[in-house]
């Protein structure tokens, strides 16, 4: 059973060493599971050996019990046949086997107890490894999500301030509107100036026409 204690100590040592290094959670989970599998393979081999010893001890006990029954039957047959001497020899051999049977029974029970303990430990370790597999996948998923979030955080922190950009665009839009208003005002002034010049032209002509008319009237009165 010392293999179980050694396995536990090795696993504690491996886990503590990994935790002390505080490596990448994904890599640490993979390494821890790999170490567990390696030690589990040794436990599996030892469990098989203990179970084989238990099977052998039980077989030796069964064989001895069967041999006792055989000597018992042979002694009875010898006695029935009138061979009391042979019957006594057979009984003596049977009694020796019965003494041996008691020791074999103890050995078989002890071996079976160890085999049962090892098998229970083996089954628990197998279940624990399945649990570790599931937790490893969960750790990897969380680590991947953390990396994605960190990447987004870096991206967001590197982006320009959107409020500042909006304020800058507001200022540019205000300048553009002011320039547009100025251009429209200038165009309006230009149109007004053109219209005034055109009116003056016709008004001047109108003045000239009035002078010509008055001059003509004056000539008519003078008979010129």
mmCIF file of C-alpha atoms in Angstrom:
data_model
loop_
_atom_site.group_PDB
_atom_site.id
_atom_site.type_symbol
_atom_site.label_atom_id
_atom_site.label_comp_id
_atom_site.label_asym_id
_atom_site.label_seq_id
_atom_site.Cartn_x
_atom_site.Cartn_y
_atom_site.Cartn_z
ATOM 1 C CA UNK A 1 0.000 0.000 0.000
ATOM 2 C CA UNK A 2 3.053 2.276 0.157
ATOM 3 C CA UNK A 3 2.490 3.134 -3.510
ATOM 4 C CA UNK A 4 -0.578 5.155 -2.551
ATOM 5 C CA UNK A 5 1.302 7.247 -0.013
ATOM 6 C CA UNK A 6 4.134 7.815 -2.461
ATOM 7 C CA UNK A 7 1.671 8.774 -5.190
ATOM 8 C CA UNK A 8 0.001 11.312 -2.885
ATOM 9 C CA UNK A 9 3.333 12.873 -1.890
ATOM 10 C CA UNK A 10 4.499 13.110 -5.504
ATOM 11 C CA UNK A 11 1.238 14.746 -6.578
ATOM 12 C CA UNK A 12 1.418 17.284 -3.724
ATOM 13 C CA UNK A 13 4.995 18.101 -4.671
ATOM 14 C CA UNK A 14 4.131 18.511 -8.358
ATOM 15 C CA UNK A 15 1.093 20.693 -7.664
ATOM 16 C CA UNK A 16 2.974 22.929 -5.209
ATOM 17 C CA UNK A 17 5.871 23.335 -7.635
ATOM 18 C CA UNK A 18 3.507 24.369 -10.429
ATOM 19 C CA UNK A 19 1.605 26.784 -8.211
ATOM 20 C CA UNK A 20 4.838 28.360 -6.948
ATOM 21 C CA UNK A 21 5.914 29.092 -10.528
ATOM 22 C CA UNK A 22 2.498 30.692 -11.224
ATOM 23 C CA UNK A 23 2.764 29.926 -14.916
ATOM 24 C CA UNK A 24 0.150 30.367 -17.599
ATOM 25 C CA UNK A 25 -3.040 28.701 -16.242
ATOM 26 C CA UNK A 26 -3.523 26.759 -19.485
ATOM 27 C CA UNK A 27 0.018 25.371 -19.474
ATOM 28 C CA UNK A 28 -0.120 24.695 -15.746
ATOM 29 C CA UNK A 29 -3.398 22.741 -16.100
ATOM 30 C CA UNK A 30 -1.934 20.669 -18.944
ATOM 31 C CA UNK A 31 1.245 19.934 -16.983
ATOM 32 C CA UNK A 32 -0.639 19.027 -13.821
ATOM 33 C CA UNK A 33 -2.904 16.658 -15.704
ATOM 34 C CA UNK A 34 0.061 15.122 -17.496
ATOM 35 C CA UNK A 35 1.806 14.497 -14.173
ATOM 36 C CA UNK A 36 -1.370 12.984 -12.751
ATOM 37 C CA UNK A 37 -1.700 10.595 -15.682
ATOM 38 C CA UNK A 38 1.913 9.489 -15.359
ATOM 39 C CA UNK A 39 1.503 8.687 -11.668
ATOM 40 C CA UNK A 40 -1.900 7.137 -12.322
ATOM 41 C CA UNK A 41 -0.297 4.682 -14.737
ATOM 42 C CA UNK A 42 1.957 3.500 -11.907
ATOM 43 C CA UNK A 43 -1.037 3.162 -9.574
ATOM 44 C CA UNK A 44 -2.844 1.181 -12.255
ATOM 45 C CA UNK A 45 0.060 -1.245 -12.633
ATOM 46 C CA UNK A 46 0.378 -1.644 -8.863
ATOM 47 C CA UNK A 47 -3.370 -2.173 -8.506
ATOM 48 C CA UNK A 48 -3.279 -4.905 -11.141
ATOM 49 C CA UNK A 49 -0.377 -6.564 -9.293
ATOM 50 C CA UNK A 50 -2.186 -6.478 -5.935
ATOM 51 C CA UNK A 51 -5.359 -7.833 -7.528
ATOM 52 C CA UNK A 52 -3.315 -10.620 -9.131
ATOM 53 C CA UNK A 53 -1.809 -11.472 -5.727
ATOM 54 C CA UNK A 54 -5.310 -11.604 -4.238
ATOM 55 C CA UNK A 55 -6.502 -13.882 -7.036
ATOM 56 C CA UNK A 56 -3.508 -16.167 -6.497
ATOM 57 C CA UNK A 57 -4.058 -16.306 -2.723
ATOM 58 C CA UNK A 58 -7.724 -17.084 -3.207
ATOM 59 C CA UNK A 59 -6.889 -19.784 -5.750
ATOM 60 C CA UNK A 60 -4.363 -21.397 -3.371
ATOM 61 C CA UNK A 61 -6.975 -21.369 -0.620
ATOM 62 C CA UNK A 62 -9.578 -22.933 -2.929
ATOM 63 C CA UNK A 63 -7.117 -25.539 -4.149
ATOM 64 C CA UNK A 64 -6.190 -26.441 -0.574
ATOM 65 C CA UNK A 65 -9.858 -26.708 0.425
ATOM 66 C CA UNK A 66 -10.499 -28.939 -2.592
ATOM 67 C CA UNK A 67 -7.518 -31.127 -1.651
ATOM 68 C CA UNK A 68 -8.843 -31.470 1.906
ATOM 69 C CA UNK A 69 -12.193 -32.628 0.531
ATOM 70 C CA UNK A 70 -10.382 -35.124 -1.710
ATOM 71 C CA UNK A 71 -8.415 -36.576 1.264
ATOM 72 C CA UNK A 72 -11.617 -36.642 3.309
ATOM 73 C CA UNK A 73 -13.411 -38.667 0.658
ATOM 74 C CA UNK A 74 -10.398 -40.943 0.110
ATOM 75 C CA UNK A 75 -10.123 -41.652 3.855
ATOM 76 C CA UNK A 76 -13.808 -42.490 4.023
ATOM 77 C CA UNK A 77 -13.494 -44.846 1.040
ATOM 78 C CA UNK A 78 -10.417 -46.495 2.589
ATOM 79 C CA UNK A 79 -12.270 -47.001 5.854
ATOM 80 C CA UNK A 80 -15.282 -48.458 4.051
ATOM 81 C CA UNK A 81 -12.929 -50.790 2.205
ATOM 82 C CA UNK A 82 -11.535 -51.998 5.547
ATOM 83 C CA UNK A 83 -8.157 -50.301 5.092
ATOM 84 C CA UNK A 84 -8.037 -48.487 8.404
ATOM 85 C CA UNK A 85 -4.287 -47.883 8.155
ATOM 86 C CA UNK A 86 -4.649 -46.111 4.849
ATOM 87 C CA UNK A 87 -7.588 -44.180 6.254
ATOM 88 C CA UNK A 88 -5.448 -42.944 9.156
ATOM 89 C CA UNK A 89 -2.661 -41.820 6.797
ATOM 90 C CA UNK A 90 -5.142 -39.980 4.631
ATOM 91 C CA UNK A 91 -6.688 -38.322 7.667
ATOM 92 C CA UNK A 92 -3.224 -37.225 8.858
ATOM 93 C CA UNK A 93 -2.486 -35.651 5.455
ATOM 94 C CA UNK A 94 -5.883 -33.973 5.548
ATOM 95 C CA UNK A 95 -5.195 -32.490 8.976
ATOM 96 C CA UNK A 96 -1.871 -31.008 7.773
ATOM 97 C CA UNK A 97 -3.708 -29.406 4.874
ATOM 98 C CA UNK A 98 -6.335 -28.074 7.274
ATOM 99 C CA UNK A 99 -3.578 -26.327 9.271
ATOM 100 C CA UNK A 100 -2.270 -24.876 6.020
ATOM 101 C CA UNK A 101 -5.789 -23.887 4.995
ATOM 102 C CA UNK A 102 -6.121 -21.584 7.990
ATOM 103 C CA UNK A 103 -2.982 -19.661 7.018
ATOM 104 C CA UNK A 104 -4.068 -19.549 3.395
ATOM 105 C CA UNK A 105 -7.436 -18.172 4.470
ATOM 106 C CA UNK A 106 -5.781 -15.346 6.400
ATOM 107 C CA UNK A 107 -3.462 -14.578 3.479
ATOM 108 C CA UNK A 108 -6.361 -14.644 1.018
ATOM 109 C CA UNK A 109 -8.498 -12.336 3.169
ATOM 110 C CA UNK A 110 -5.608 -9.902 3.655
ATOM 111 C CA UNK A 111 -4.745 -9.910 -0.044
ATOM 112 C CA UNK A 112 -8.369 -9.380 -0.988
ATOM 113 C CA UNK A 113 -8.672 -6.487 1.461
ATOM 114 C CA UNK A 114 -5.620 -4.816 -0.081
ATOM 115 C CA UNK A 115 -6.967 -5.473 -3.562
ATOM 116 C CA UNK A 116 -10.302 -3.918 -2.649
ATOM 117 C CA UNK A 117 -8.560 -0.825 -1.219
ATOM 118 C CA UNK A 118 -6.345 -0.477 -4.258
ATOM 119 C CA UNK A 119 -9.274 -0.913 -6.622
ATOM 120 C CA UNK A 120 -11.280 1.718 -4.722
ATOM 121 C CA UNK A 121 -8.323 4.106 -4.904
ATOM 122 C CA UNK A 122 -7.821 3.331 -8.568
ATOM 123 C CA UNK A 123 -11.496 4.018 -9.338
ATOM 124 C CA UNK A 124 -11.360 7.289 -7.377
ATOM 125 C CA UNK A 125 -8.223 8.436 -9.195
ATOM 126 C CA UNK A 126 -9.791 7.551 -12.530
ATOM 127 C CA UNK A 127 -12.854 9.635 -11.603
ATOM 128 C CA UNK A 128 -10.620 12.478 -10.375
ATOM 129 C CA UNK A 129 -8.761 12.527 -13.673
ATOM 130 C CA UNK A 130 -12.057 12.824 -15.550
ATOM 131 C CA UNK A 131 -12.954 15.726 -13.280
ATOM 132 C CA UNK A 132 -9.557 17.316 -13.899
ATOM 133 C CA UNK A 133 -10.092 16.943 -17.639
ATOM 134 C CA UNK A 134 -13.388 18.838 -17.394
ATOM 135 C CA UNK A 135 -11.873 21.497 -15.137
ATOM 136 C CA UNK A 136 -8.890 21.841 -17.459
ATOM 137 C CA UNK A 137 -11.258 22.637 -20.327
ATOM 138 C CA UNK A 138 -13.033 25.179 -18.115
ATOM 139 C CA UNK A 139 -9.699 26.761 -17.145
ATOM 140 C CA UNK A 140 -8.694 27.003 -20.799
ATOM 141 C CA UNK A 141 -12.037 28.571 -21.708
ATOM 142 C CA UNK A 142 -11.697 31.154 -18.925
ATOM 143 C CA UNK A 143 -8.075 31.862 -19.861
ATOM 144 C CA UNK A 144 -9.082 32.367 -23.501
ATOM 145 C CA UNK A 145 -11.870 34.724 -22.438
ATOM 146 C CA UNK A 146 -9.431 36.644 -20.249
ATOM 147 C CA UNK A 147 -6.968 37.003 -23.122
ATOM 148 C CA UNK A 148 -9.737 38.195 -25.430
ATOM 149 C CA UNK A 149 -10.861 40.747 -22.839
ATOM 150 C CA UNK A 150 -7.292 41.951 -22.345
ATOM 151 C CA UNK A 151 -6.914 42.358 -26.102
ATOM 152 C CA UNK A 152 -10.134 44.379 -26.251
ATOM 153 C CA UNK A 153 -8.993 46.481 -23.301
ATOM 154 C CA UNK A 154 -5.700 47.286 -25.044
ATOM 155 C CA UNK A 155 -7.543 48.120 -28.245
ATOM 156 C CA UNK A 156 -9.979 50.409 -26.453
ATOM 157 C CA UNK A 157 -7.214 52.154 -24.530
ATOM 158 C CA UNK A 158 -5.313 52.824 -27.771
ATOM 159 C CA UNK A 159 -8.306 54.419 -29.516
ATOM 160 C CA UNK A 160 -8.541 58.248 -29.579
ATOM 161 C CA UNK A 161 -11.006 59.967 -27.274
ATOM 162 C CA UNK A 162 -14.309 59.894 -29.159
ATOM 163 C CA UNK A 163 -15.587 62.912 -27.227
ATOM 164 C CA UNK A 164 -12.577 64.929 -28.285
ATOM 165 C CA UNK A 165 -13.120 63.820 -31.871
ATOM 166 C CA UNK A 166 -16.768 64.851 -31.733
ATOM 167 C CA UNK A 167 -15.836 68.248 -30.300
ATOM 168 C CA UNK A 168 -13.256 68.723 -33.049
ATOM 169 C CA UNK A 169 -15.862 67.859 -35.685
ATOM 170 C CA UNK A 170 -18.301 70.304 -34.077
ATOM 171 C CA UNK A 171 -15.693 73.062 -34.342
ATOM 172 C CA UNK A 172 -14.931 72.182 -37.967
ATOM 173 C CA UNK A 173 -18.636 72.103 -38.798
ATOM 174 C CA UNK A 174 -19.123 75.495 -37.143
ATOM 175 C CA UNK A 175 -16.251 76.951 -39.172
ATOM 176 C CA UNK A 176 -17.679 75.457 -42.354
ATOM 177 C CA UNK A 177 -21.111 76.915 -41.622
ATOM 178 C CA UNK A 178 -19.557 80.307 -40.885
ATOM 179 C CA UNK A 179 -17.619 80.206 -44.163
ATOM 180 C CA UNK A 180 -20.788 79.211 -46.022
ATOM 181 C CA UNK A 181 -22.734 82.058 -44.430
ATOM 182 C CA UNK A 182 -19.983 84.512 -45.388
ATOM 183 C CA UNK A 183 -19.983 83.253 -48.961
ATOM 184 C CA UNK A 184 -23.745 83.591 -49.172
ATOM 185 C CA UNK A 185 -23.587 87.129 -47.758
ATOM 186 C CA UNK A 186 -20.917 88.097 -50.257
ATOM 187 C CA UNK A 187 -22.995 86.669 -53.094
ATOM 188 C CA UNK A 188 -25.994 88.637 -51.857
ATOM 189 C CA UNK A 189 -23.954 91.825 -51.742
ATOM 190 C CA UNK A 190 -22.655 91.179 -55.226
ATOM 191 C CA UNK A 191 -26.172 90.704 -56.544
ATOM 192 C CA UNK A 192 -27.299 93.877 -54.817
ATOM 193 C CA UNK A 193 -24.421 95.868 -56.316
ATOM 194 C CA UNK A 194 -25.192 94.603 -59.834
ATOM 195 C CA UNK A 195 -28.851 95.495 -59.530
ATOM 196 C CA UNK A 196 -27.998 98.997 -58.284
ATOM 197 C CA UNK A 197 -25.628 99.611 -61.175
ATOM 198 C CA UNK A 198 -28.222 98.451 -63.634
ATOM 199 C CA UNK A 199 -30.828 100.783 -62.100
ATOM 200 C CA UNK A 200 -28.438 103.729 -62.204
ATOM 201 C CA UNK A 201 -27.826 103.054 -65.861
ATOM 202 C CA UNK A 202 -31.458 103.323 -66.711
ATOM 203 C CA UNK A 203 -32.036 106.191 -64.354
ATOM 204 C CA UNK A 204 -29.209 108.171 -66.000
ATOM 205 C CA UNK A 205 -30.638 107.438 -69.385
ATOM 206 C CA UNK A 206 -33.928 108.599 -68.090
ATOM 207 C CA UNK A 207 -32.293 111.904 -67.110
ATOM 208 C CA UNK A 208 -30.791 112.315 -70.537
ATOM 209 C CA UNK A 209 -34.197 111.715 -72.195
ATOM 210 C CA UNK A 210 -35.734 114.432 -70.008
ATOM 211 C CA UNK A 211 -33.060 116.924 -71.050
ATOM 212 C CA UNK A 212 -33.552 116.146 -74.732
ATOM 213 C CA UNK A 213 -37.281 116.595 -74.410
ATOM 214 C CA UNK A 214 -36.928 119.903 -72.647
ATOM 215 C CA UNK A 215 -34.424 121.079 -75.250
ATOM 216 C CA UNK A 216 -36.791 120.109 -78.043
ATOM 217 C CA UNK A 217 -39.630 121.984 -76.366
ATOM 218 C CA UNK A 218 -37.430 125.039 -75.985
ATOM 219 C CA UNK A 219 -36.518 124.976 -79.689
ATOM 220 C CA UNK A 220 -40.168 124.700 -80.636
ATOM 221 C CA UNK A 221 -41.103 127.751 -78.646
ATOM 222 C CA UNK A 222 -38.267 129.776 -80.106
ATOM 223 C CA UNK A 223 -39.175 128.660 -83.581
ATOM 224 C CA UNK A 224 -35.834 127.180 -84.104
#
